[in-house]
XYZ file of C-alpha atoms in Angstrom:
573
model
C -11.227 -20.580 -67.810
C -10.731 -17.359 -65.877
C -8.687 -17.677 -62.717
C -10.397 -17.936 -59.328
C -8.830 -14.605 -58.419
C -10.759 -12.888 -61.199
C -13.960 -14.577 -60.084
C -13.903 -13.304 -56.493
C -14.540 -9.634 -57.217
C -16.667 -8.189 -54.423
C -19.993 -6.585 -55.388
C -18.889 -3.213 -54.017
C -15.688 -3.406 -56.059
C -17.677 -4.234 -59.193
C -19.955 -1.225 -58.693
C -16.983 1.067 -58.060
C -15.185 -0.123 -61.181
C -18.368 0.186 -63.251
C -18.883 3.761 -62.044
C -15.286 4.563 -62.967
C -16.018 3.466 -66.541
C -19.475 4.960 -67.192
C -19.981 7.481 -64.371
C -21.774 7.082 -61.060
C -25.159 8.239 -62.405
C -25.103 5.566 -65.114
C -24.980 2.685 -62.604
C -28.404 1.886 -61.144
C -29.163 -0.381 -58.184
C -32.367 1.137 -56.803
C -35.163 -1.335 -57.765
C -37.517 1.536 -58.569
C -35.019 3.129 -60.955
C -34.229 -0.250 -62.513
C -37.907 -1.067 -63.130
C -38.048 0.242 -66.743
C -35.161 -2.113 -67.542
C -36.151 -5.164 -65.495
C -39.801 -5.155 -66.589
C -40.573 -6.065 -70.186
C -42.914 -4.218 -72.526
C -45.535 -6.928 -72.173
C -43.876 -9.815 -70.322
C -41.236 -10.236 -67.628
C -40.750 -8.499 -64.291
C -37.774 -9.956 -62.423
C -34.776 -8.339 -60.727
C -31.126 -7.576 -61.478
C -28.013 -6.825 -59.461
C -27.441 -3.624 -61.453
C -28.373 -1.746 -64.605
C -25.496 -0.003 -66.374
C -25.942 2.582 -69.133
C -22.701 3.019 -71.121
C -22.328 6.336 -72.918
C -20.013 5.159 -75.704
C -19.144 1.972 -77.554
C -15.809 1.876 -75.757
C -17.566 2.142 -72.376
C -19.834 -0.733 -73.444
C -16.787 -2.858 -74.341
C -14.998 -2.117 -71.074
C -18.120 -2.702 -68.990
C -18.717 -6.046 -70.706
C -15.091 -7.000 -69.996
C -15.618 -6.119 -66.331
C -18.784 -8.255 -66.181
C -16.898 -11.189 -67.693
C -14.054 -10.797 -65.190
C -16.530 -10.693 -62.292
C -18.459 -13.747 -63.548
C -21.637 -11.730 -64.017
C -24.509 -12.657 -66.290
C -24.953 -10.034 -69.012
C -28.315 -9.111 -70.485
C -27.647 -6.752 -73.386
C -30.768 -4.636 -73.753
C -31.615 -2.285 -76.597
C -35.001 -0.514 -76.387
C -36.784 -3.166 -74.279
C -39.825 -3.202 -76.545
C -39.859 -6.976 -77.062
C -43.105 -8.898 -76.731
C -41.756 -12.152 -75.256
C -39.493 -10.832 -72.483
C -36.273 -11.782 -74.248
C -34.311 -8.738 -73.081
C -35.268 -8.748 -69.402
C -34.422 -11.108 -66.523
C -36.771 -13.974 -65.786
C -36.850 -15.922 -62.536
C -33.703 -16.951 -60.663
C -30.110 -17.328 -61.871
C -26.952 -18.951 -60.526
C -24.927 -15.730 -60.920
C -25.654 -12.005 -60.455
C -27.433 -10.391 -63.415
C -26.272 -7.107 -64.928
C -28.365 -5.380 -67.583
C -26.306 -3.380 -70.078
C -28.745 -0.852 -71.519
C -27.909 0.598 -74.929
C -30.309 3.540 -74.778
C -27.554 6.163 -74.712
C -25.674 4.667 -77.649
C -27.380 6.551 -80.459
C -26.019 6.889 -83.958
C -26.874 6.091 -87.568
C -24.504 6.469 -90.527
C -25.971 6.512 -94.023
C -23.530 4.984 -96.500
C -23.409 4.117 -100.208
C -25.659 7.043 -101.233
C -28.118 6.147 -98.432
C -28.767 2.707 -99.914
C -27.407 1.256 -96.679
C -27.183 2.354 -93.060
C -24.899 1.500 -90.163
C -26.850 1.523 -86.909
C -25.406 1.700 -83.398
C -27.136 -0.140 -80.495
C -29.492 2.626 -79.354
C -30.630 3.763 -82.799
C -34.370 3.404 -83.359
C -36.407 2.613 -86.430
C -38.223 5.933 -86.418
C -34.885 7.811 -86.242
C -33.746 5.958 -89.346
C -37.074 6.643 -91.018
C -36.613 10.385 -90.408
C -33.057 10.357 -91.753
C -34.051 8.510 -94.911
C -37.025 10.742 -95.720
C -34.928 13.374 -97.501
C -33.383 10.614 -99.624
C -36.829 9.278 -100.552
C -35.988 5.926 -98.992
C -37.327 3.797 -96.134
C -35.996 1.360 -93.503
C -36.982 -2.291 -93.208
C -40.006 -1.434 -91.037
C -41.944 1.825 -91.048
C -44.590 1.374 -88.340
C -45.661 -1.334 -85.948
C -42.639 -1.958 -83.763
C -41.268 1.407 -84.861
C -44.198 3.184 -83.207
C -43.031 2.179 -79.738
C -39.419 3.145 -80.314
C -37.990 -0.273 -81.182
C -34.283 -0.387 -81.946
C -32.792 -1.433 -85.272
C -30.323 -3.823 -83.658
C -33.062 -5.360 -81.509
C -34.965 -6.211 -84.673
C -31.924 -7.852 -86.242
C -31.076 -9.848 -83.116
C -34.623 -11.165 -82.939
C -35.199 -11.720 -86.674
C -38.252 -9.496 -86.275
C -40.673 -9.810 -89.138
C -42.513 -6.594 -89.759
C -45.526 -5.897 -91.921
C -43.843 -5.102 -95.221
C -44.393 -8.001 -97.592
C -41.598 -7.089 -99.987
C -38.873 -7.084 -97.299
C -39.294 -10.139 -95.082
C -37.677 -10.642 -91.665
C -35.001 -8.274 -90.350
C -31.686 -9.776 -91.408
C -28.082 -8.918 -92.117
C -24.780 -10.727 -92.440
C -22.814 -7.531 -91.734
C -22.279 -6.679 -88.077
C -19.767 -5.770 -85.370
C -20.141 -7.779 -82.172
C -18.397 -9.083 -79.055
C -18.470 -12.777 -78.216
C -17.555 -14.483 -74.953
C -15.366 -17.462 -75.840
C -15.152 -20.813 -74.044
C -12.411 -19.426 -71.757
C -14.669 -16.591 -70.609
C -12.749 -13.941 -72.549
C -14.431 -11.246 -74.609
C -13.501 -11.112 -78.310
C -14.474 -8.415 -80.813
C -15.478 -9.575 -84.309
C -15.617 -7.005 -87.113
C -17.873 -8.482 -89.792
C -19.259 -5.062 -90.719
C -17.423 -4.886 -94.036
C -15.748 -1.605 -93.041
C -12.030 -1.172 -92.331
C -11.856 0.408 -88.879
C -8.465 -0.570 -87.490
C -7.031 -3.482 -85.541
C -7.529 -3.165 -81.772
C -11.001 -3.142 -80.187
C -10.421 0.378 -78.880
C -9.445 1.659 -82.311
C -12.283 -0.120 -84.090
C -14.994 1.090 -81.692
C -13.838 4.701 -81.538
C -13.347 4.960 -85.304
C -16.825 3.574 -85.874
C -18.624 5.750 -83.337
C -16.893 8.932 -84.532
C -17.267 7.928 -88.191
C -13.570 8.045 -88.803
C -13.704 5.999 -91.996
C -13.877 6.835 -95.697
C -15.999 5.476 -98.528
C -12.924 3.574 -99.668
C -12.944 1.693 -96.339
C -16.412 0.285 -97.079
C -16.188 -3.017 -98.860
C -18.968 -3.933 -101.275
C -19.189 -7.475 -100.020
C -21.438 -10.178 -101.375
C -22.862 -10.658 -97.904
C -26.539 -9.790 -97.590
C -27.801 -6.794 -95.635
C -31.456 -7.882 -95.968
C -33.419 -11.013 -96.863
C -33.055 -10.945 -100.639
C -34.952 -14.196 -101.170
C -38.145 -13.339 -99.336
C -40.275 -12.114 -102.247
C -39.832 -15.397 -104.080
C -40.519 -17.338 -100.905
C -43.737 -15.550 -99.961
C -45.116 -15.940 -103.489
C -44.929 -19.733 -103.211
C -48.473 -20.118 -101.923
C -48.529 -23.886 -102.433
C -45.529 -24.591 -100.188
C -46.276 -26.865 -97.245
C -44.208 -24.740 -94.825
C -44.340 -21.194 -93.380
C -42.721 -18.225 -95.108
C -40.818 -17.001 -92.030
C -40.297 -18.051 -88.432
C -37.643 -17.623 -85.725
C -36.398 -21.219 -85.717
C -35.547 -20.995 -89.428
C -31.864 -21.905 -89.719
C -31.602 -20.088 -93.057
C -31.734 -16.766 -91.235
C -29.393 -17.372 -88.297
C -26.086 -15.673 -89.004
C -23.789 -13.606 -86.762
C -25.912 -10.974 -85.020
C -29.063 -12.034 -86.893
C -31.176 -14.135 -84.548
C -28.582 -13.978 -81.751
C -31.173 -12.856 -79.158
C -28.694 -11.455 -76.643
C -26.110 -14.225 -77.009
C -23.741 -11.619 -78.471
C -23.104 -7.984 -77.587
C -23.828 -6.193 -80.845
C -22.143 -2.819 -81.411
C -23.392 -2.125 -84.936
C -25.241 -3.621 -87.877
C -25.166 -2.698 -91.541
C -28.525 -2.921 -93.265
C -30.156 -2.147 -96.597
C -32.588 0.709 -97.107
C -35.357 0.686 -99.705
C -36.789 3.108 -102.302
C -39.941 4.879 -101.204
C -42.894 4.339 -103.556
C -44.054 7.302 -105.646
C -47.711 6.528 -104.927
C -49.521 4.475 -102.284
C -53.140 3.493 -101.807
C -54.908 1.683 -98.981
C -57.906 -0.526 -99.779
C -60.042 -1.563 -96.809
C -61.693 -4.941 -97.380
C -64.535 -6.471 -95.389
C -66.149 -9.904 -95.597
C -67.942 -12.471 -93.485
C -66.267 -15.398 -95.255
C -62.599 -16.295 -94.574
C -62.434 -18.024 -97.985
C -62.787 -14.626 -99.668
C -59.547 -13.442 -98.076
C -57.854 -16.746 -98.945
C -58.766 -16.276 -102.603
C -57.578 -12.657 -102.616
C -54.255 -13.576 -101.016
C -53.514 -16.426 -103.378
C -54.423 -14.464 -106.496
C -52.377 -11.385 -105.607
C -49.285 -13.351 -104.582
C -49.430 -15.554 -107.679
C -50.452 -13.085 -110.375
C -49.648 -9.487 -109.444
C -46.431 -8.148 -110.941
C -45.935 -5.909 -107.902
C -46.420 -7.299 -104.396
C -48.509 -5.322 -101.914
C -46.687 -3.057 -99.482
C -48.629 -4.693 -96.654
C -51.772 -6.695 -95.989
C -52.995 -6.582 -92.397
C -55.806 -8.758 -91.108
C -58.032 -7.802 -88.147
C -60.836 -9.928 -86.718
C -63.820 -8.013 -85.361
C -63.001 -8.967 -81.749
C -59.580 -7.353 -81.931
C -61.075 -4.424 -83.836
C -63.395 -3.684 -80.915
C -60.783 -4.151 -78.211
C -58.233 -1.924 -79.971
C -60.838 0.747 -80.674
C -61.466 1.143 -76.965
C -58.201 0.193 -75.241
C -55.768 1.589 -77.799
C -57.246 5.067 -77.950
C -54.458 6.880 -76.133
C -51.676 5.348 -78.213
C -53.648 5.977 -81.396
C -54.325 9.613 -80.551
C -50.732 10.347 -79.545
C -49.291 8.904 -82.762
C -52.012 10.441 -84.924
C -51.499 13.898 -83.416
C -47.775 14.003 -82.655
C -46.140 11.150 -84.566
C -44.184 8.170 -83.334
C -41.485 10.308 -81.721
C -43.682 10.994 -78.701
C -44.378 7.368 -77.863
C -41.112 6.644 -75.979
C -41.700 9.791 -73.894
C -45.250 8.629 -73.167
C -44.027 5.246 -71.947
C -41.282 6.913 -69.897
C -43.865 9.125 -68.193
C -46.088 6.127 -67.478
C -43.145 4.224 -65.993
C -42.341 7.193 -63.762
C -45.928 7.356 -62.490
C -45.933 3.593 -61.866
C -42.636 3.851 -59.986
C -43.955 6.628 -57.736
C -47.262 4.867 -57.163
C -45.481 1.646 -56.195
C -44.115 3.466 -53.156
C -47.640 4.254 -51.928
C -49.342 1.160 -50.484
C -52.838 2.603 -50.884
C -52.494 3.104 -54.662
C -54.125 0.441 -56.887
C -52.148 -1.723 -59.313
C -51.612 -0.316 -62.797
C -52.761 3.135 -61.717
C -51.304 4.984 -64.717
C -52.976 2.690 -67.253
C -56.283 2.559 -65.427
C -56.428 6.339 -65.004
C -55.538 6.865 -68.665
C -58.239 4.421 -69.726
C -60.871 6.199 -67.630
C -60.027 9.413 -69.447
C -60.110 7.726 -72.859
C -63.549 6.233 -72.152
C -64.938 9.759 -72.045
C -63.881 10.484 -75.617
C -65.780 9.571 -78.797
C -64.453 7.019 -81.263
C -61.368 8.145 -83.128
C -61.951 5.904 -86.172
C -63.272 7.091 -89.550
C -66.969 6.568 -90.245
C -66.329 4.014 -92.991
C -64.367 1.775 -90.568
C -67.167 1.837 -88.019
C -69.627 0.978 -90.788
C -67.492 -1.934 -91.968
C -67.256 -3.189 -88.395
C -71.051 -3.336 -88.198
C -71.271 -5.213 -91.501
C -68.288 -7.564 -91.504
C -66.473 -9.990 -89.215
C -63.174 -10.132 -91.127
C -61.170 -7.056 -92.160
C -58.125 -6.763 -94.432
C -56.127 -3.552 -94.847
C -54.399 -3.859 -98.226
C -51.746 -1.278 -99.085
C -50.547 -1.110 -102.677
C -47.989 1.087 -104.404
C -47.357 2.524 -107.856
C -48.567 0.211 -110.667
C -50.045 -2.196 -108.151
C -52.736 0.339 -107.225
C -54.665 0.065 -110.493
C -54.165 -3.711 -110.583
C -55.694 -4.060 -107.114
C -58.588 -1.702 -107.838
C -59.550 -3.585 -110.995
C -59.200 -6.991 -109.354
C -61.192 -6.102 -106.217
C -63.948 -4.471 -108.260
C -64.396 -7.642 -110.307
C -63.996 -9.904 -107.271
C -66.718 -8.280 -105.180
C -69.219 -8.123 -108.017
C -69.619 -11.848 -107.326
C -69.168 -11.860 -103.527
C -71.147 -10.328 -100.691
C -68.162 -8.533 -99.153
C -66.954 -5.089 -100.122
C -63.898 -2.846 -100.368
C -63.276 0.852 -99.818
C -60.545 2.993 -101.400
C -59.211 5.199 -98.595
C -57.882 8.687 -98.955
C -54.471 9.200 -97.383
C -55.771 10.267 -93.976
C -58.239 7.391 -93.805
C -55.595 4.901 -94.887
C -53.157 6.128 -92.251
C -55.822 5.764 -89.567
C -56.751 2.262 -90.695
C -53.129 1.101 -90.534
C -52.546 2.841 -87.223
C -55.592 1.099 -85.757
C -54.020 -2.240 -86.646
C -50.756 -1.359 -84.940
C -52.130 -0.136 -81.618
C -53.550 -3.617 -81.128
C -50.377 -4.934 -79.437
C -50.671 -2.640 -76.450
C -54.463 -2.736 -76.299
C -54.581 -6.310 -74.990
C -52.309 -5.433 -72.093
C -54.402 -2.380 -71.269
C -57.578 -4.482 -71.270
C -56.011 -6.934 -68.836
C -54.746 -4.190 -66.532
C -58.253 -2.756 -66.303
C -60.027 -6.133 -65.915
C -57.364 -8.333 -64.278
C -59.572 -9.046 -61.248
C -62.250 -10.589 -63.457
C -60.227 -12.597 -65.991
C -57.297 -14.996 -66.047
C -53.902 -14.606 -67.653
C -53.122 -13.195 -71.077
C -51.412 -15.428 -73.592
C -49.921 -13.696 -76.664
C -48.701 -16.043 -79.384
C -47.427 -15.358 -82.882
C -47.883 -18.221 -85.280
C -46.444 -18.831 -88.735
C -48.986 -20.825 -90.713
C -48.067 -22.915 -93.722
C -48.098 -20.958 -96.969
C -50.679 -23.359 -98.403
C -52.914 -23.265 -95.316
C -56.527 -22.724 -96.366
C -58.154 -23.033 -92.915
C -56.241 -20.072 -91.516
C -59.066 -18.768 -89.304
C -58.706 -20.757 -86.123
C -61.362 -23.156 -84.892
C -60.271 -24.482 -81.499
C -61.395 -27.812 -80.041
C -64.472 -27.176 -77.832
C -62.785 -28.328 -74.605
C -59.987 -25.783 -75.167
C -62.246 -22.980 -76.327
C -64.328 -23.352 -73.148
C -61.390 -22.164 -71.005
C -60.841 -18.920 -72.947
C -62.681 -15.673 -72.225
C -61.622 -13.846 -75.395
C -59.867 -15.020 -78.572
C -58.274 -12.124 -80.439
C -56.810 -12.437 -83.942
C -54.837 -10.194 -86.264
C -51.779 -10.696 -88.448
C -49.614 -10.108 -91.495
C -51.993 -11.953 -93.731
C -49.999 -12.404 -96.928
C -47.057 -13.834 -94.955
C -49.535 -16.009 -93.021
C -48.052 -14.742 -89.758
C -50.885 -14.488 -87.236
C -50.842 -12.744 -83.876
C -53.247 -14.504 -81.552
C -54.023 -13.257 -78.058
C -56.001 -15.347 -75.614
C -57.508 -13.882 -72.459
C -58.208 -16.844 -70.236
C -61.107 -17.346 -67.894
C -60.537 -16.683 -64.231
C -58.825 -19.645 -62.598
C -57.805 -21.308 -65.864
C -54.436 -23.100 -65.867
C -52.329 -20.965 -68.229
C -49.465 -23.435 -68.620
C -51.781 -26.338 -69.391
C -53.733 -24.279 -71.916
C -50.554 -23.072 -73.577
C -49.327 -26.660 -73.940
C -52.636 -27.620 -75.545
C -52.515 -24.654 -77.911
C -48.970 -25.382 -79.023
C -49.851 -29.038 -79.595
C -52.795 -27.849 -81.685
C -50.483 -25.632 -83.758
C -48.061 -28.540 -84.180
C -50.851 -30.669 -85.570
C -51.457 -28.001 -88.222
C -47.807 -27.804 -89.287
C -47.417 -24.264 -87.979
C -44.186 -22.805 -86.591
C -43.848 -20.560 -83.557
C -42.807 -18.003 -82.715
C -43.099 -16.349 -86.097
C -41.324 -13.029 -85.526
C -41.163 -12.049 -81.833
C -38.478 -14.613 -81.013
C -38.608 -17.238 -78.303
C -37.914 -14.914 -75.361
C -38.897 -16.665 -72.163
C -42.240 -17.860 -73.548
C -41.252 -20.499 -76.104
C -38.814 -23.411 -76.286
C -35.936 -22.876 -78.692
C -35.966 -25.808 -81.083
C -32.798 -27.761 -81.862
C -31.518 -25.511 -84.659
C -31.943 -22.331 -82.644
C -30.539 -23.827 -79.445
C -27.416 -25.037 -81.269
C -26.968 -21.544 -82.710
C -27.199 -20.020 -79.218
C -24.656 -22.475 -77.827
C -22.204 -21.759 -80.642
C -22.386 -18.033 -79.915
C -22.219 -18.267 -76.110
C -20.401 -21.426 -74.942
C -20.153 -20.110 -71.358
C -23.892 -19.377 -71.216
C -23.172 -16.003 -69.640
C -25.207 -13.817 -72.012
C -28.978 -13.935 -71.606
C -29.028 -17.501 -70.199
C -32.391 -19.210 -70.124
C -33.563 -17.682 -73.390
C -35.859 -20.089 -75.206
C -36.315 -22.041 -71.960
C -32.733 -23.319 -72.215
C -30.613 -24.092 -69.107
C -29.408 -21.125 -67.078
C -26.276 -22.680 -65.559
C -22.678 -22.062 -66.582
C -21.635 -23.890 -69.732
C -25.259 -24.869 -70.378
C -25.703 -26.956 -67.258
C -29.022 -27.215 -65.477
C -28.624 -25.153 -62.310
C -32.178 -25.825 -61.121
C -33.129 -22.149 -61.509
């Protein structure tokens, strides 16, 4: 254990020493300035003692050492785009909380002829996508979380899933991270497969400044992506889900660590970009039609789809109205503008919070009023399909799979009442973008209507691969307490995103318990890809993994509803 002398550092001394490492302007204590870091993208709005923004990997290392010496709780935060609040404080703690934000720590190194990349903590998915474009390659995810500026390392630490069927959950066994040992001392572990030196200072500076040669990169057998996923997702008769966060097969080093380590870099695979792509938009009023399509394609197609995104008509309508601003920004300016848009909104919210006469959620409500004046942004064929069909599937195929899908769907719908539409590139891009503005649309709806409805509950569920009754039918007594049930998901993986807007006055915790019990009865796993955050209980496998990585319970304590006290004791917080 650290000596008592090291544990009696005064708060003012800690701030002074932090400023000496990162600079005075990179240490925040004003609650208004800390708000973008203490409030989650969709969940979580607690407080912290300080937010520190290191400007180099060495500054991050030294700041983390200082936090350990001062007995501070560390929340290592990448882009703060998580859905379950796993990178923001929640409730009370038994020690002061310091958020170490990685936003300034940019950097991506393409290695091995761009077949792999080394990403630093602040590197985003869309930055990697841009870098790979000239090499005709792609990252693990290409839209979805990438459209809100999600970080690469954040995806790895949370085993994020993504929409791309051929690539599975974000995963690597190659990383560089710091771990707090049982004595409260910070240790640096270089499992990156790159020779960078011996001391932490040497390793971190050589990495950040790319002072290494090709000969220093070892071609290890360790995986830099989930190489087994294609075989797993094709097993449509398996009585278990294809991917979920509590899956012990995909907990390794930084992968799945969820803030229990301080990750400085990850090494990941990149993927060839298809020569041709085609989006088919499918509509039906019968869930069995989509079941039959999924099973046939996964079992019999030589080439898996790129993606297959399901949207129920309720979510279609809500996203069409409450996701208009995000849709229009991405459609007109690309994903690069989204972080700036959120930063501007946070600034407006921060200023409005200082004015007692301003209403809650002013920025979102004002934006929505403006969007309501505009016509629909969706292609005519999508609006027509919405009028005709309850269930929608956006199927994206590539290369030889395009003709296979066209022939199969043509034959399939000659005998069924549904239909499919072959999109041109612009239409296909809009259809996929509509699916991926859904995540923020639910929050916008609630901000506009929060006086009239109850809480929002956003759950991501991994259904069994052999599940035939995938479209949810809730027990009547549970359904009666819900104002809106909203469904979408990565259909071929059977990962469903289900948002519930409760009726005013409904007991959110009781309803959540009933929902989770209902999922348990169906053999589903949860969460599927957003990680436990502060919304779900970490099951035994995941909890044991967390404890092995953070025996002091000083990094992101309480994650997965685990104890918050030192050394995993229950502090009553």
